[in-house]
Amino acid sequence: MKSVRFHEHGNLDVLKYEDAPEPKIAANEVLVKVRASALNHLDLWLRRGVASWKLFLPHIVGSDIAGEVVEVGSVVKRVKDGDRVLLSPGISCGQCEQCFKGLDSACRSYTLFGVLVDGGYAEYVKSPEMNVIPIPGDLSFDEAAAVPLVSVTAWHMLMTRAQLRPGEDVLVMAAGSGVGSVAIQIAKLVSARVIAVAGTDAKLEKARALGADEVINHRQQSIAKEVKRVTDGRGVDVVMDHVGAAVWDDCFESLATYGRFVTCGTTSGEEAKLNLRVLYGRQRTLQGSFMGGKGELVEVLKFIGQRRVRAVIDSAFPLREAAMAQKKMEDRDLFGKILLHP
Ligand SMILES: [Zn+2]
């Protein structure tokens, strides 16, 4: 099958469009013909190399996958040939205490498509039956590939971790990212007020179209000052971020008393300085968030199937141009998800 793999870690030029062996399924697995896959920032980290994750090389990344079932293993019961499906990105054992509690991403054997197993930058991918979910509503393959990872991430951050409540104010950093564009919509579902942050007016206009009530252009305005202005000096109840070091001070300063800061990433750097006196004095909470459970994905997919939360697609590239697609992501020249078509 055609695939995009890398044989060594490095820059964009390590991505090779080439033949790879077609995956062989086990009795409890399903073979999916990939019709669309989506990029995530994770793909860039993995290509460059993450010290704590030892990948098998050559390696195929890609955590968001939609396609058609073309073969099922002998003990597979629920899924059949021809089904239109998306894959839940997180793979866990399904039989430990954390998995039983729905805390899939806390499972000790947790991984994602494209991390310790091959992912979606290919014509075919194999999946445990447990990860195969029917495409909800009348979503296209493109729309279905655009939603899984960012939807479960944003849902887990806002609903499960930060426990966002109706009427609260939420600051969505990097509103043009995949997770940001979904977070705006989830926050509006629960009638929160959304303040969206991005670096261009074009992105902020799109954020408004998704429901953002207020917008901040971080290249022209001070985030913390604007938040204070919009909230009459009070600050926001929730800050959701994955930018990290470059915006940490602004994020922390923007929090109201009892505010919650929730993060799922550090694209600009991971070291931050914290004033503990302000943390306790203002009774703030810092929360880490990583992916979410299959149950949470199914929950948010209901709204996506009803088109009350919609997939935000930036662009699509043929699989062979995966390096160009990743460059677009590196340049932050995007609003929503970038897709690949094998
Ligand atoms: Zn488990």
Short mmCIF file of C-alpha atoms and ligand atoms in Angstrom, two decimals:
data_model
loop_
_atom_site.label_atom_id
_atom_site.label_comp_id
_atom_site.label_asym_id
_atom_site.label_seq_id
_atom_site.Cartn_x
_atom_site.Cartn_y
_atom_site.Cartn_z
CA MET A 1 0.00 0.00 0.00
CA LYS A 2 1.03 3.63 -0.42
CA SER A 3 1.99 5.41 2.78
CA VAL A 4 3.98 8.32 4.11
CA ARG A 5 6.63 7.10 6.53
CA PHE A 6 9.81 8.29 8.15
CA HIS A 7 12.87 6.07 8.68
CA GLU A 8 14.62 8.57 10.95
CA HIS A 9 13.55 11.60 12.98
CA GLY A 10 14.10 15.04 11.53
CA ASN A 11 12.71 17.87 9.43
CA LEU A 12 10.00 17.70 6.78
CA ASP A 13 12.31 15.99 4.30
CA VAL A 14 12.35 12.73 6.31
CA LEU A 15 8.71 12.14 5.26
CA LYS A 16 8.76 9.62 2.37
CA TYR A 17 5.81 8.73 0.14
CA GLU A 18 6.46 5.05 -0.47
CA ASP A 19 5.15 1.49 -0.43
CA ALA A 20 4.66 -0.17 2.94
CA PRO A 21 3.33 -3.63 3.83
CA GLU A 22 -0.46 -3.77 4.16
CA PRO A 23 -1.42 -4.33 7.84
CA LYS A 24 -2.39 -7.89 8.86
CA ILE A 25 -5.32 -7.99 11.26
CA ALA A 26 -5.65 -10.16 14.38
CA ALA A 27 -8.90 -11.94 15.30
CA ASN A 28 -10.21 -8.93 17.25
CA GLU A 29 -9.14 -6.31 14.71
CA VAL A 30 -10.62 -4.57 11.69
CA LEU A 31 -8.93 -3.40 8.47
CA VAL A 32 -10.00 0.07 7.37
CA LYS A 33 -9.44 1.60 3.94
CA VAL A 34 -8.52 5.16 4.83
CA ARG A 35 -10.64 7.73 2.95
CA ALA A 36 -9.40 10.74 4.92
CA SER A 37 -7.03 11.38 7.78
CA ALA A 38 -6.29 14.59 9.63
CA LEU A 39 -3.08 16.17 10.88
CA ASN A 40 -2.42 16.95 14.51
CA HIS A 41 0.42 18.88 16.10
CA LEU A 42 1.42 15.54 17.65
CA ASP A 43 2.50 14.37 14.16
CA LEU A 44 5.17 17.09 14.10
CA TRP A 45 6.48 16.18 17.55
CA LEU A 46 6.67 12.51 16.57
CA ARG A 47 8.45 13.26 13.31
CA ARG A 48 11.03 15.39 15.13
CA GLY A 49 11.33 12.80 17.91
CA VAL A 50 10.08 12.77 21.50
CA ALA A 51 12.63 11.47 24.00
CA SER A 52 10.06 9.63 26.14
CA TRP A 53 8.44 7.82 23.19
CA LYS A 54 10.56 5.20 21.45
CA LEU A 55 8.95 4.66 18.04
CA PHE A 56 9.43 1.64 15.80
CA LEU A 57 11.00 2.83 12.54
CA PRO A 58 9.99 3.21 9.79
CA HIS A 59 6.89 4.80 11.24
CA ILE A 60 3.47 6.00 10.00
CA VAL A 61 1.88 8.81 12.02
CA GLY A 62 -1.74 10.00 11.90
CA SER A 63 -4.23 9.81 14.79
CA ASP A 64 -7.46 10.94 13.09
CA ILE A 65 -8.86 8.45 10.61
CA ALA A 66 -12.12 7.90 8.73
CA GLY A 67 -12.77 5.26 6.11
CA GLU A 68 -14.49 2.05 5.09
CA VAL A 69 -14.20 -1.34 6.73
CA VAL A 70 -12.77 -3.84 4.23
CA GLU A 71 -11.98 -6.84 6.46
CA VAL A 72 -12.91 -7.99 9.97
CA GLY A 73 -11.21 -10.51 12.25
CA SER A 74 -12.83 -13.84 13.19
CA VAL A 75 -14.13 -12.74 16.62
CA VAL A 76 -15.33 -9.29 15.52
CA LYS A 77 -19.10 -9.08 16.09
CA ARG A 78 -20.28 -5.46 15.94
CA VAL A 79 -18.43 -4.16 12.88
CA LYS A 80 -18.90 -5.48 9.33
CA ASP A 81 -17.46 -5.04 5.83
CA GLY A 82 -18.55 -1.83 4.13
CA ASP A 83 -19.29 0.09 7.35
CA ARG A 84 -18.45 3.82 7.17
CA VAL A 85 -16.42 4.44 10.30
CA LEU A 86 -14.15 6.76 12.18
CA LEU A 87 -11.54 5.51 14.65
CA SER A 88 -11.37 6.60 18.27
CA PRO A 89 -7.76 7.87 18.37
CA GLY A 90 -6.81 6.53 21.81
CA ILE A 91 -6.02 2.82 22.21
CA SER A 92 -6.24 1.39 25.74
CA CYS A 93 -6.44 -2.11 27.21
CA GLY A 94 -10.16 -1.94 28.02
CA GLN A 95 -9.77 -4.11 31.10
CA CYS A 96 -7.94 -2.19 33.82
CA GLU A 97 -9.37 -0.06 36.62
CA GLN A 98 -8.80 3.20 34.71
CA CYS A 99 -10.42 1.82 31.55
CA PHE A 100 -13.42 0.56 33.56
CA LYS A 101 -13.82 4.09 34.94
CA GLY A 102 -13.74 5.57 31.42
CA LEU A 103 -10.36 7.18 32.09
CA ASP A 104 -8.86 5.64 28.95
CA SER A 105 -5.95 8.07 28.71
CA ALA A 106 -4.83 7.09 32.23
CA CYS A 107 -4.54 3.42 31.18
CA ARG A 108 -0.95 2.24 31.60
CA SER A 109 -0.92 0.78 28.10
CA TYR A 110 -2.53 3.86 26.53
CA THR A 111 -1.34 4.91 23.09
CA LEU A 112 -2.75 6.56 19.97
CA PHE A 113 -2.92 5.68 16.32
CA GLY A 114 0.33 6.96 14.86
CA VAL A 115 2.27 6.75 18.14
CA LEU A 116 3.14 3.18 19.17
CA VAL A 117 1.09 1.68 16.33
CA ASP A 118 0.93 2.82 12.71
CA GLY A 119 -1.51 5.60 11.93
CA GLY A 120 -3.52 7.15 9.14
CA TYR A 121 -0.94 8.51 6.67
CA ALA A 122 -1.58 5.40 4.54
CA GLU A 123 -4.10 3.63 2.32
CA TYR A 124 -4.99 1.11 5.04
CA VAL A 125 -4.85 0.97 8.81
CA LYS A 126 -5.77 -1.77 11.27
CA SER A 127 -7.74 -1.08 14.43
CA PRO A 128 -9.04 -2.95 17.46
CA GLU A 129 -12.82 -3.47 17.05
CA MET A 130 -13.24 -1.46 20.27
CA ASN A 131 -11.99 1.71 18.54
CA VAL A 132 -14.29 1.52 15.52
CA ILE A 133 -17.22 3.97 15.68
CA PRO A 134 -19.92 4.40 12.99
CA ILE A 135 -19.73 7.83 11.34
CA PRO A 136 -22.55 9.85 12.96
CA GLY A 137 -25.36 11.50 10.95
CA ASP A 138 -24.61 12.34 7.32
CA LEU A 139 -21.02 13.39 7.89
CA SER A 140 -18.64 12.96 4.96
CA PHE A 141 -15.38 11.06 5.40
CA ASP A 142 -13.57 14.42 5.46
CA GLU A 143 -15.79 15.76 8.24
CA ALA A 144 -15.49 12.50 10.18
CA ALA A 145 -11.68 12.51 9.97
CA ALA A 146 -11.55 16.13 11.16
CA VAL A 147 -13.29 15.60 14.48
CA PRO A 148 -12.12 12.72 16.71
CA LEU A 149 -8.92 13.89 18.43
CA VAL A 150 -9.78 17.56 18.82
CA SER A 151 -13.37 16.86 19.86
CA VAL A 152 -12.51 14.39 22.60
CA THR A 153 -9.69 16.67 23.75
CA ALA A 154 -11.84 19.82 23.91
CA TRP A 155 -14.74 17.96 25.57
CA HIS A 156 -12.47 16.44 28.22
CA MET A 157 -10.85 19.83 28.90
CA LEU A 158 -13.99 21.94 29.16
CA MET A 159 -16.67 19.54 30.37
CA THR A 160 -14.81 16.92 32.40
CA ARG A 161 -11.77 18.74 33.76
CA ALA A 162 -12.80 22.42 34.00
CA GLN A 163 -16.51 21.60 34.52
CA LEU A 164 -17.59 24.64 32.52
CA ARG A 165 -21.00 25.93 33.63
CA PRO A 166 -23.69 27.96 31.84
CA GLY A 167 -23.01 31.68 32.04
CA GLU A 168 -19.31 31.33 32.78
CA ASP A 169 -16.65 33.15 30.77
CA VAL A 170 -14.07 31.04 28.96
CA LEU A 171 -10.89 32.23 27.24
CA VAL A 172 -10.04 30.01 24.25
CA MET A 173 -6.38 30.39 23.26
CA ALA A 174 -5.29 29.54 19.68
CA ALA A 175 -8.86 29.75 18.45
CA GLY A 176 -7.74 28.88 14.92
CA SER A 177 -6.35 25.49 15.94
CA GLY A 178 -8.39 22.32 15.57
CA VAL A 179 -9.00 22.04 19.32
CA GLY A 180 -9.72 25.77 19.63
CA SER A 181 -12.32 25.75 16.86
CA VAL A 182 -14.19 22.89 18.52
CA ALA A 183 -13.81 24.36 22.01
CA ILE A 184 -15.59 27.56 20.96
CA GLN A 185 -18.58 25.51 19.82
CA ILE A 186 -18.68 23.24 22.89
CA ALA A 187 -18.56 26.29 25.17
CA LYS A 188 -21.48 27.83 23.28
CA LEU A 189 -23.45 24.54 23.59
CA VAL A 190 -23.45 25.04 27.35
CA SER A 191 -24.19 28.77 27.07
CA ALA A 192 -20.84 30.00 28.25
CA ARG A 193 -19.44 33.31 26.97
CA VAL A 194 -16.43 32.77 24.73
CA ILE A 195 -13.45 35.09 24.37
CA ALA A 196 -11.33 33.79 21.47
CA VAL A 197 -7.64 34.60 20.93
CA ALA A 198 -5.79 34.35 17.60
CA GLY A 199 -3.05 36.13 15.69
CA THR A 200 -4.89 37.41 12.61
CA ASP A 201 -8.17 39.25 12.06
CA ALA A 202 -9.19 36.67 9.43
CA LYS A 203 -8.94 33.92 12.06
CA LEU A 204 -10.88 36.02 14.56
CA GLU A 205 -13.65 36.59 12.03
CA LYS A 206 -13.94 32.80 11.62
CA ALA A 207 -13.93 32.38 15.41
CA ARG A 208 -16.87 34.79 15.60
CA ALA A 209 -18.70 32.80 12.93
CA LEU A 210 -18.33 29.71 15.16
CA GLY A 211 -19.90 31.58 18.07
CA ALA A 212 -17.13 33.50 19.83
CA ASP A 213 -18.65 36.49 21.66
CA GLU A 214 -15.44 38.50 22.00
CA VAL A 215 -12.13 38.25 20.16
CA ILE A 216 -8.56 39.29 20.92
CA ASN A 217 -5.78 39.68 18.34
CA HIS A 218 -2.69 38.78 20.39
CA ARG A 219 -0.36 40.46 17.89
CA GLN A 220 -2.02 43.84 18.41
CA GLN A 221 -3.57 43.64 21.87
CA SER A 222 -2.56 42.56 25.36
CA ILE A 223 -4.55 39.40 26.13
CA ALA A 224 -4.73 40.01 29.89
CA LYS A 225 -5.72 43.66 29.49
CA GLU A 226 -8.44 42.85 26.98
CA VAL A 227 -9.80 40.09 29.19
CA LYS A 228 -9.96 42.52 32.13
CA ARG A 229 -11.73 45.09 29.95
CA VAL A 230 -14.31 42.64 28.61
CA THR A 231 -15.02 41.14 32.06
CA ASP A 232 -15.09 44.45 33.97
CA GLY A 233 -11.85 43.59 35.72
CA ARG A 234 -13.11 40.24 36.98
CA GLY A 235 -11.22 37.82 34.74
CA VAL A 236 -12.49 34.60 33.17
CA ASP A 237 -13.71 31.45 34.92
CA VAL A 238 -11.84 29.12 32.60
CA VAL A 239 -8.76 29.50 30.41
CA MET A 240 -8.17 26.67 27.94
CA ASP A 241 -4.73 26.63 26.42
CA HIS A 242 -2.28 24.52 24.49
CA VAL A 243 0.18 27.23 23.47
CA GLY A 244 2.15 27.07 26.73
CA ALA A 245 5.15 29.19 27.71
CA ALA A 246 4.63 32.14 25.32
CA VAL A 247 1.18 32.94 26.73
CA TRP A 248 1.39 31.54 30.26
CA ASP A 249 1.65 34.90 32.05
CA ASP A 250 -1.32 36.29 30.14
CA CYS A 251 -3.35 33.14 30.80
CA PHE A 252 -2.69 33.13 34.54
CA GLU A 253 -3.32 36.85 34.86
CA SER A 254 -6.63 36.50 32.99
CA LEU A 255 -8.12 34.09 35.56
CA ALA A 256 -10.88 35.23 37.89
CA THR A 257 -10.83 34.32 41.57
CA TYR A 258 -11.70 30.59 41.59
CA GLY A 259 -10.70 30.46 37.90
CA ARG A 260 -9.51 27.20 36.36
CA PHE A 261 -6.62 26.98 33.90
CA VAL A 262 -6.73 23.84 31.77
CA THR A 263 -3.97 22.88 29.34
CA CYS A 264 -3.49 20.07 26.82
CA GLY A 265 -0.26 21.17 25.16
CA THR A 266 2.80 23.38 24.99
CA THR A 267 3.46 24.22 21.35
CA SER A 268 5.54 27.29 22.31
CA GLY A 269 7.48 25.76 25.21
CA GLU A 270 6.80 23.95 28.49
CA GLU A 271 8.50 25.88 31.28
CA ALA A 272 6.37 28.37 33.25
CA LYS A 273 6.92 30.47 36.36
CA LEU A 274 4.14 30.37 38.93
CA ASN A 275 3.35 32.86 41.69
CA LEU A 276 2.05 30.57 44.46
CA ARG A 277 0.76 33.49 46.53
CA VAL A 278 -1.59 34.52 43.73
CA LEU A 279 -2.57 30.87 43.16
CA TYR A 280 -3.77 30.39 46.74
CA GLY A 281 -4.91 33.95 47.36
CA ARG A 282 -7.17 33.92 44.32
CA GLN A 283 -8.08 30.24 44.91
CA ARG A 284 -7.22 29.24 41.37
CA THR A 285 -6.86 25.73 39.95
CA LEU A 286 -4.36 24.44 37.39
CA GLN A 287 -5.46 21.38 35.43
CA GLY A 288 -3.66 19.11 33.03
CA SER A 289 -5.70 17.35 30.39
CA PHE A 290 -4.70 14.61 27.97
CA MET A 291 -7.08 13.23 25.35
CA GLY A 292 -10.22 11.71 26.95
CA GLY A 293 -12.27 8.51 27.07
CA LYS A 294 -14.15 6.75 24.27
CA GLY A 295 -17.35 7.49 26.20
CA GLU A 296 -16.60 11.21 25.99
CA LEU A 297 -15.93 10.94 22.26
CA VAL A 298 -19.29 9.23 21.79
CA GLU A 299 -20.93 12.01 23.83
CA VAL A 300 -19.52 14.82 21.69
CA LEU A 301 -20.16 12.89 18.46
CA LYS A 302 -23.91 13.13 19.19
CA PHE A 303 -23.68 16.89 18.79
CA ILE A 304 -21.44 16.55 15.75
CA GLY A 305 -23.90 14.13 14.09
CA GLN A 306 -26.67 16.69 14.70
CA ARG A 307 -24.36 19.41 13.31
CA ARG A 308 -24.66 21.42 16.51
CA VAL A 309 -20.87 21.16 16.70
CA ARG A 310 -19.28 21.10 13.29
CA ALA A 311 -16.01 19.90 11.86
CA VAL A 312 -13.84 22.84 10.87
CA ILE A 313 -11.72 21.98 7.84
CA ASP A 314 -8.89 24.22 6.70
CA SER A 315 -7.68 22.34 3.61
CA ALA A 316 -6.99 18.93 2.10
CA PHE A 317 -3.85 17.54 0.45
CA PRO A 318 -3.14 14.31 -1.44
CA LEU A 319 -1.28 11.89 0.84
CA ARG A 320 1.90 12.24 -1.22
CA GLU A 321 2.02 15.93 -0.24
CA ALA A 322 1.98 15.22 3.51
CA ALA A 323 5.18 17.25 3.97
CA MET A 324 3.52 20.34 2.47
CA ALA A 325 0.52 19.78 4.73
CA GLN A 326 2.79 19.57 7.80
CA LYS A 327 4.61 22.73 6.69
CA LYS A 328 1.27 24.57 6.61
CA MET A 329 0.71 23.45 10.20
CA GLU A 330 4.22 24.45 11.28
CA ASP A 331 3.63 27.90 9.78
CA ARG A 332 0.32 28.16 11.73
CA ASP A 333 -1.25 29.04 8.40
CA LEU A 334 -4.53 27.31 9.20
CA PHE A 335 -7.99 27.53 10.70
CA GLY A 336 -9.27 24.11 11.69
CA LYS A 337 -8.08 20.76 10.43
CA ILE A 338 -5.77 19.87 7.56
CA LEU A 339 -6.73 16.61 5.82
CA LEU A 340 -4.86 14.02 3.78
CA HIS A 341 -6.44 11.88 1.06
CA PRO A 342 -4.69 8.61 0.17
ZN ZN B 1 -6.58 -0.04 30.56
#
